[in-house]
Amino acid sequence: QVQLVESGGGLVQAGGSLRLSCAASGRTFSHYAMGWSRPAPGKAREVVGAITSSGETLEGGSVKGRFTVSNDNAKKTVYLQMNILEAEDTAVYYCVARPRPAISRSAHDYDYWGQGTQVTVYS
């Protein structure tokens, strides 16, 4: 099994920045897609950013131009850089992963989930 542990969440003022980290451990795999899912009340979960083991990235949707995904394979860690944060970005962010280098925007397509980290943006 693979364990995903998120960190970096917390309180941040609107307009500020925050970087989330997701460290993988256990039976990790060389080929993967990892992303960040943001559920919201009354809305479907959406992967707001993702990256593959080969470096292919996907960002956009409701966070277009503000969030950036990167990775460090040596550290088995994926990052989500969040800039110009808005109150609407407040959510529990989950790191998700699957053992294939293909990105999906649907959180349901990922096999492993982290425990989630709370991000709260205030004005």
Short mmCIF file of N, CA and C in Angstrom, two decimals:
data_model
loop_
_atom_site.label_atom_id
_atom_site.label_comp_id
_atom_site.label_asym_id
_atom_site.label_seq_id
_atom_site.Cartn_x
_atom_site.Cartn_y
_atom_site.Cartn_z
N GLN A 1 0.83 -1.19 0.00
CA GLN A 1 0.00 0.00 0.00
C GLN A 1 0.87 1.25 0.00
N VAL A 2 0.29 2.31 -0.50
CA VAL A 2 0.96 3.60 -0.54
C VAL A 2 0.29 4.53 0.45
N GLN A 3 1.09 5.24 1.19
CA GLN A 3 0.57 6.25 2.10
C GLN A 3 0.92 7.64 1.57
N LEU A 4 -0.06 8.52 1.61
CA LEU A 4 0.12 9.89 1.18
C LEU A 4 -0.14 10.80 2.37
N VAL A 5 0.83 11.62 2.69
CA VAL A 5 0.72 12.50 3.84
C VAL A 5 0.86 13.95 3.38
N GLU A 6 -0.21 14.72 3.56
CA GLU A 6 -0.19 16.12 3.18
C GLU A 6 0.28 16.99 4.34
N SER A 7 0.83 18.12 4.00
CA SER A 7 1.22 19.11 4.98
C SER A 7 1.21 20.48 4.32
N GLY A 8 1.24 21.51 5.13
CA GLY A 8 1.33 22.86 4.62
C GLY A 8 0.05 23.66 4.68
N GLY A 9 -1.04 23.02 5.05
CA GLY A 9 -2.30 23.73 5.15
C GLY A 9 -2.32 24.64 6.36
N GLY A 10 -3.34 25.47 6.41
CA GLY A 10 -3.48 26.38 7.53
C GLY A 10 -4.27 27.61 7.16
N LEU A 11 -4.12 28.64 7.96
CA LEU A 11 -4.80 29.90 7.74
C LEU A 11 -3.94 30.83 6.90
N VAL A 12 -4.57 31.49 5.95
CA VAL A 12 -3.86 32.44 5.12
C VAL A 12 -4.80 33.57 4.73
N GLN A 13 -4.27 34.76 4.64
CA GLN A 13 -5.08 35.92 4.28
C GLN A 13 -5.34 35.92 2.78
N ALA A 14 -6.50 36.41 2.41
CA ALA A 14 -6.85 36.52 1.00
C ALA A 14 -5.78 37.31 0.25
N GLY A 15 -5.42 36.81 -0.92
CA GLY A 15 -4.36 37.42 -1.70
C GLY A 15 -2.99 36.83 -1.44
N GLY A 16 -2.88 36.04 -0.40
CA GLY A 16 -1.61 35.44 -0.05
C GLY A 16 -1.35 34.14 -0.76
N SER A 17 -0.27 33.49 -0.36
CA SER A 17 0.15 32.24 -0.99
C SER A 17 0.36 31.16 0.05
N LEU A 18 0.30 29.93 -0.41
CA LEU A 18 0.50 28.78 0.44
C LEU A 18 1.00 27.64 -0.42
N ARG A 19 1.88 26.83 0.13
CA ARG A 19 2.37 25.66 -0.60
C ARG A 19 2.07 24.39 0.18
N LEU A 20 1.35 23.50 -0.46
CA LEU A 20 1.04 22.22 0.12
C LEU A 20 2.04 21.17 -0.37
N SER A 21 2.35 20.24 0.51
CA SER A 21 3.25 19.15 0.16
C SER A 21 2.55 17.82 0.38
N CYS A 22 2.86 16.86 -0.46
CA CYS A 22 2.33 15.51 -0.32
C CYS A 22 3.49 14.54 -0.45
N ALA A 23 3.81 13.87 0.64
CA ALA A 23 4.91 12.91 0.66
C ALA A 23 4.38 11.49 0.57
N ALA A 24 4.90 10.73 -0.36
CA ALA A 24 4.49 9.34 -0.54
C ALA A 24 5.47 8.40 0.15
N SER A 25 4.93 7.37 0.75
CA SER A 25 5.75 6.37 1.41
C SER A 25 5.10 5.00 1.25
N GLY A 26 5.78 3.98 1.73
CA GLY A 26 5.29 2.63 1.59
C GLY A 26 5.69 2.06 0.24
N ARG A 27 4.79 1.31 -0.37
CA ARG A 27 5.07 0.69 -1.66
C ARG A 27 4.80 1.67 -2.79
N THR A 28 5.70 2.62 -2.93
CA THR A 28 5.56 3.62 -3.98
C THR A 28 5.90 3.03 -5.34
N PHE A 29 5.51 3.73 -6.38
CA PHE A 29 5.69 3.25 -7.74
C PHE A 29 6.43 4.30 -8.58
N SER A 30 7.12 3.83 -9.60
CA SER A 30 7.92 4.70 -10.44
C SER A 30 7.09 5.52 -11.42
N HIS A 31 6.02 4.94 -11.92
CA HIS A 31 5.15 5.61 -12.88
C HIS A 31 3.83 5.95 -12.20
N TYR A 32 3.49 7.22 -12.22
CA TYR A 32 2.32 7.65 -11.47
C TYR A 32 1.73 8.94 -12.01
N ALA A 33 0.55 9.22 -11.53
CA ALA A 33 -0.06 10.53 -11.65
C ALA A 33 -0.53 10.92 -10.25
N MET A 34 -0.18 12.10 -9.84
CA MET A 34 -0.57 12.58 -8.52
C MET A 34 -1.19 13.97 -8.67
N GLY A 35 -2.19 14.21 -7.86
CA GLY A 35 -2.87 15.49 -7.96
C GLY A 35 -3.47 15.91 -6.63
N TRP A 36 -4.19 17.01 -6.71
CA TRP A 36 -4.83 17.58 -5.54
C TRP A 36 -6.31 17.76 -5.80
N SER A 37 -7.11 17.22 -4.91
CA SER A 37 -8.56 17.28 -5.03
C SER A 37 -9.12 18.22 -3.99
N ARG A 38 -10.12 18.99 -4.40
CA ARG A 38 -10.72 19.96 -3.52
C ARG A 38 -12.24 19.78 -3.50
N PRO A 39 -12.75 19.09 -2.50
CA PRO A 39 -14.20 18.95 -2.41
C PRO A 39 -14.82 20.21 -1.81
N ALA A 40 -16.06 20.44 -2.15
CA ALA A 40 -16.80 21.57 -1.63
C ALA A 40 -18.24 21.15 -1.40
N PRO A 41 -18.89 21.76 -0.41
CA PRO A 41 -20.29 21.40 -0.14
C PRO A 41 -21.18 21.56 -1.36
N GLY A 42 -21.92 20.51 -1.69
CA GLY A 42 -22.84 20.55 -2.80
C GLY A 42 -22.19 20.47 -4.17
N LYS A 43 -20.89 20.23 -4.22
CA LYS A 43 -20.20 20.16 -5.49
C LYS A 43 -19.38 18.89 -5.60
N ALA A 44 -19.17 18.44 -6.82
CA ALA A 44 -18.35 17.27 -7.05
C ALA A 44 -16.88 17.58 -6.80
N ARG A 45 -16.15 16.57 -6.39
CA ARG A 45 -14.73 16.75 -6.18
C ARG A 45 -14.02 16.93 -7.51
N GLU A 46 -13.12 17.89 -7.53
CA GLU A 46 -12.39 18.20 -8.74
C GLU A 46 -10.89 18.19 -8.46
N VAL A 47 -10.14 17.62 -9.37
CA VAL A 47 -8.68 17.67 -9.28
C VAL A 47 -8.24 19.01 -9.85
N VAL A 48 -7.73 19.87 -8.98
CA VAL A 48 -7.38 21.22 -9.38
C VAL A 48 -5.96 21.32 -9.92
N GLY A 49 -5.20 20.27 -9.78
CA GLY A 49 -3.85 20.24 -10.31
C GLY A 49 -3.29 18.84 -10.20
N ALA A 50 -2.47 18.45 -11.17
CA ALA A 50 -1.90 17.11 -11.14
C ALA A 50 -0.60 17.08 -11.93
N ILE A 51 0.18 16.05 -11.68
CA ILE A 51 1.46 15.89 -12.36
C ILE A 51 1.78 14.41 -12.48
N THR A 52 2.47 14.04 -13.55
CA THR A 52 2.89 12.66 -13.74
C THR A 52 4.36 12.51 -13.39
N SER A 53 4.79 11.26 -13.29
CA SER A 53 6.18 10.97 -12.98
C SER A 53 7.14 11.49 -14.04
N SER A 54 6.63 11.70 -15.26
CA SER A 54 7.45 12.21 -16.34
C SER A 54 7.45 13.73 -16.42
N GLY A 55 6.69 14.38 -15.55
CA GLY A 55 6.70 15.82 -15.50
C GLY A 55 5.54 16.52 -16.20
N GLU A 56 4.65 15.76 -16.78
CA GLU A 56 3.48 16.36 -17.41
C GLU A 56 2.56 16.93 -16.32
N THR A 57 2.09 18.13 -16.52
CA THR A 57 1.24 18.77 -15.52
C THR A 57 -0.09 19.20 -16.10
N LEU A 58 -1.03 19.37 -15.22
CA LEU A 58 -2.34 19.87 -15.58
C LEU A 58 -2.82 20.78 -14.47
N GLU A 59 -3.12 21.99 -14.82
CA GLU A 59 -3.73 22.95 -13.90
C GLU A 59 -4.83 23.67 -14.65
N GLY A 60 -5.70 24.28 -13.92
CA GLY A 60 -6.76 25.02 -14.58
C GLY A 60 -8.06 24.89 -13.84
N GLY A 61 -9.13 24.91 -14.61
CA GLY A 61 -10.45 24.88 -14.01
C GLY A 61 -10.70 26.15 -13.22
N SER A 62 -11.30 26.00 -12.07
CA SER A 62 -11.66 27.15 -11.24
C SER A 62 -10.46 27.88 -10.65
N VAL A 63 -9.29 27.25 -10.69
CA VAL A 63 -8.09 27.88 -10.13
C VAL A 63 -7.13 28.31 -11.24
N LYS A 64 -7.64 28.48 -12.41
CA LYS A 64 -6.84 28.83 -13.59
C LYS A 64 -5.88 29.97 -13.31
N GLY A 65 -4.59 29.70 -13.59
CA GLY A 65 -3.58 30.72 -13.49
C GLY A 65 -3.08 31.01 -12.09
N ARG A 66 -3.62 30.34 -11.08
CA ARG A 66 -3.23 30.64 -9.70
C ARG A 66 -2.52 29.49 -8.99
N PHE A 67 -2.79 28.27 -9.40
CA PHE A 67 -2.19 27.11 -8.75
C PHE A 67 -1.20 26.44 -9.69
N THR A 68 -0.10 25.96 -9.13
CA THR A 68 0.93 25.29 -9.90
C THR A 68 1.36 24.01 -9.18
N VAL A 69 1.48 22.94 -9.95
CA VAL A 69 1.90 21.66 -9.39
C VAL A 69 3.33 21.35 -9.81
N SER A 70 4.10 20.81 -8.90
CA SER A 70 5.45 20.39 -9.19
C SER A 70 5.76 19.13 -8.39
N ASN A 71 6.87 18.49 -8.71
CA ASN A 71 7.22 17.29 -7.97
C ASN A 71 8.72 17.18 -7.79
N ASP A 72 9.10 16.31 -6.88
CA ASP A 72 10.49 15.99 -6.63
C ASP A 72 10.53 14.48 -6.45
N ASN A 73 10.88 13.78 -7.51
CA ASN A 73 10.86 12.32 -7.47
C ASN A 73 11.84 11.74 -6.45
N ALA A 74 12.96 12.41 -6.28
CA ALA A 74 13.95 11.94 -5.31
C ALA A 74 13.38 11.96 -3.90
N LYS A 75 12.56 12.96 -3.61
CA LYS A 75 11.94 13.08 -2.30
C LYS A 75 10.58 12.43 -2.23
N LYS A 76 10.11 11.91 -3.36
CA LYS A 76 8.78 11.30 -3.44
C LYS A 76 7.72 12.26 -2.93
N THR A 77 7.82 13.48 -3.38
CA THR A 77 6.95 14.54 -2.89
C THR A 77 6.37 15.35 -4.04
N VAL A 78 5.11 15.70 -3.91
CA VAL A 78 4.42 16.55 -4.87
C VAL A 78 3.97 17.81 -4.15
N TYR A 79 4.04 18.93 -4.85
CA TYR A 79 3.71 20.21 -4.26
C TYR A 79 2.56 20.88 -5.00
N LEU A 80 1.81 21.66 -4.27
CA LEU A 80 0.78 22.51 -4.86
C LEU A 80 1.04 23.93 -4.39
N GLN A 81 1.51 24.76 -5.29
CA GLN A 81 1.75 26.16 -4.98
C GLN A 81 0.48 26.94 -5.28
N MET A 82 -0.09 27.54 -4.26
CA MET A 82 -1.33 28.28 -4.39
C MET A 82 -1.05 29.77 -4.20
N ASN A 83 -1.38 30.54 -5.21
CA ASN A 83 -1.15 31.98 -5.18
C ASN A 83 -2.45 32.74 -5.33
N ILE A 84 -2.42 33.98 -4.89
CA ILE A 84 -3.58 34.87 -4.96
C ILE A 84 -4.81 34.15 -4.43
N LEU A 85 -4.69 33.62 -3.25
CA LEU A 85 -5.76 32.84 -2.66
C LEU A 85 -7.00 33.68 -2.40
N GLU A 86 -8.13 33.05 -2.57
CA GLU A 86 -9.42 33.67 -2.37
C GLU A 86 -10.20 32.90 -1.31
N ALA A 87 -11.19 33.56 -0.74
CA ALA A 87 -12.00 32.90 0.27
C ALA A 87 -12.65 31.63 -0.27
N GLU A 88 -12.97 31.64 -1.55
CA GLU A 88 -13.59 30.49 -2.19
C GLU A 88 -12.66 29.29 -2.28
N ASP A 89 -11.37 29.50 -2.04
CA ASP A 89 -10.41 28.40 -2.06
C ASP A 89 -10.42 27.61 -0.76
N THR A 90 -11.13 28.09 0.23
CA THR A 90 -11.20 27.40 1.51
C THR A 90 -11.79 26.00 1.32
N ALA A 91 -11.06 25.00 1.76
CA ALA A 91 -11.49 23.62 1.59
C ALA A 91 -10.48 22.69 2.24
N VAL A 92 -10.86 21.43 2.35
CA VAL A 92 -9.91 20.39 2.69
C VAL A 92 -9.32 19.88 1.39
N TYR A 93 -8.02 19.96 1.26
CA TYR A 93 -7.34 19.52 0.06
C TYR A 93 -6.77 18.12 0.27
N TYR A 94 -7.08 17.23 -0.66
CA TYR A 94 -6.61 15.86 -0.58
C TYR A 94 -5.59 15.58 -1.67
N CYS A 95 -4.51 14.97 -1.30
CA CYS A 95 -3.55 14.47 -2.27
C CYS A 95 -4.06 13.13 -2.78
N VAL A 96 -4.05 12.96 -4.09
CA VAL A 96 -4.51 11.71 -4.70
C VAL A 96 -3.45 11.19 -5.66
N ALA A 97 -3.42 9.87 -5.83
CA ALA A 97 -2.41 9.27 -6.69
C ALA A 97 -2.92 7.98 -7.30
N ARG A 98 -2.34 7.62 -8.44
CA ARG A 98 -2.60 6.34 -9.07
C ARG A 98 -1.36 5.89 -9.81
N PRO A 99 -1.16 4.56 -9.94
CA PRO A 99 0.07 4.03 -10.52
C PRO A 99 0.08 3.96 -12.04
N ARG A 100 -0.28 5.04 -12.68
CA ARG A 100 -0.18 5.15 -14.12
C ARG A 100 0.06 6.61 -14.46
N PRO A 101 0.91 6.88 -15.45
CA PRO A 101 1.26 8.27 -15.77
C PRO A 101 0.25 8.95 -16.68
N ALA A 102 -0.99 8.96 -16.26
CA ALA A 102 -2.06 9.60 -17.00
C ALA A 102 -2.91 10.41 -16.04
N ILE A 103 -3.07 11.68 -16.34
CA ILE A 103 -3.80 12.58 -15.46
C ILE A 103 -5.29 12.54 -15.74
N SER A 104 -6.06 12.50 -14.69
CA SER A 104 -7.50 12.60 -14.78
C SER A 104 -7.96 13.74 -13.90
N ARG A 105 -8.99 14.46 -14.36
CA ARG A 105 -9.56 15.54 -13.56
C ARG A 105 -10.55 15.02 -12.53
N SER A 106 -10.92 13.77 -12.64
CA SER A 106 -11.87 13.16 -11.72
C SER A 106 -11.14 12.52 -10.56
N ALA A 107 -11.46 12.93 -9.35
CA ALA A 107 -10.82 12.37 -8.17
C ALA A 107 -11.10 10.89 -8.01
N HIS A 108 -12.21 10.42 -8.56
CA HIS A 108 -12.59 9.02 -8.44
C HIS A 108 -11.65 8.09 -9.21
N ASP A 109 -10.87 8.61 -10.11
CA ASP A 109 -9.96 7.80 -10.91
C ASP A 109 -8.65 7.50 -10.20
N TYR A 110 -8.47 8.04 -9.03
CA TYR A 110 -7.24 7.84 -8.28
C TYR A 110 -7.43 6.79 -7.18
N ASP A 111 -6.41 5.97 -7.01
CA ASP A 111 -6.50 4.82 -6.11
C ASP A 111 -6.16 5.15 -4.66
N TYR A 112 -5.30 6.11 -4.47
CA TYR A 112 -4.83 6.44 -3.13
C TYR A 112 -5.14 7.87 -2.77
N TRP A 113 -5.52 8.05 -1.54
CA TRP A 113 -5.86 9.38 -1.02
C TRP A 113 -5.11 9.64 0.28
N GLY A 114 -4.73 10.87 0.45
CA GLY A 114 -4.16 11.28 1.72
C GLY A 114 -5.25 11.57 2.72
N GLN A 115 -4.86 12.01 3.89
CA GLN A 115 -5.83 12.28 4.95
C GLN A 115 -6.49 13.64 4.81
N GLY A 116 -5.93 14.48 3.98
CA GLY A 116 -6.45 15.81 3.76
C GLY A 116 -5.80 16.84 4.65
N THR A 117 -5.69 18.05 4.15
CA THR A 117 -5.16 19.15 4.92
C THR A 117 -6.05 20.37 4.71
N GLN A 118 -6.39 21.03 5.80
CA GLN A 118 -7.33 22.14 5.75
C GLN A 118 -6.64 23.43 5.31
N VAL A 119 -7.24 24.09 4.35
CA VAL A 119 -6.80 25.41 3.92
C VAL A 119 -7.96 26.38 4.16
N THR A 120 -7.70 27.41 4.93
CA THR A 120 -8.71 28.41 5.23
C THR A 120 -8.20 29.78 4.84
N VAL A 121 -8.93 30.44 3.98
CA VAL A 121 -8.56 31.76 3.49
C VAL A 121 -9.53 32.78 4.08
N TYR A 122 -8.99 33.80 4.72
CA TYR A 122 -9.82 34.82 5.35
C TYR A 122 -9.52 36.20 4.79
N SER A 123 -10.48 37.07 4.90
CA SER A 123 -10.34 38.43 4.41
C SER A 123 -9.87 39.36 5.51
#
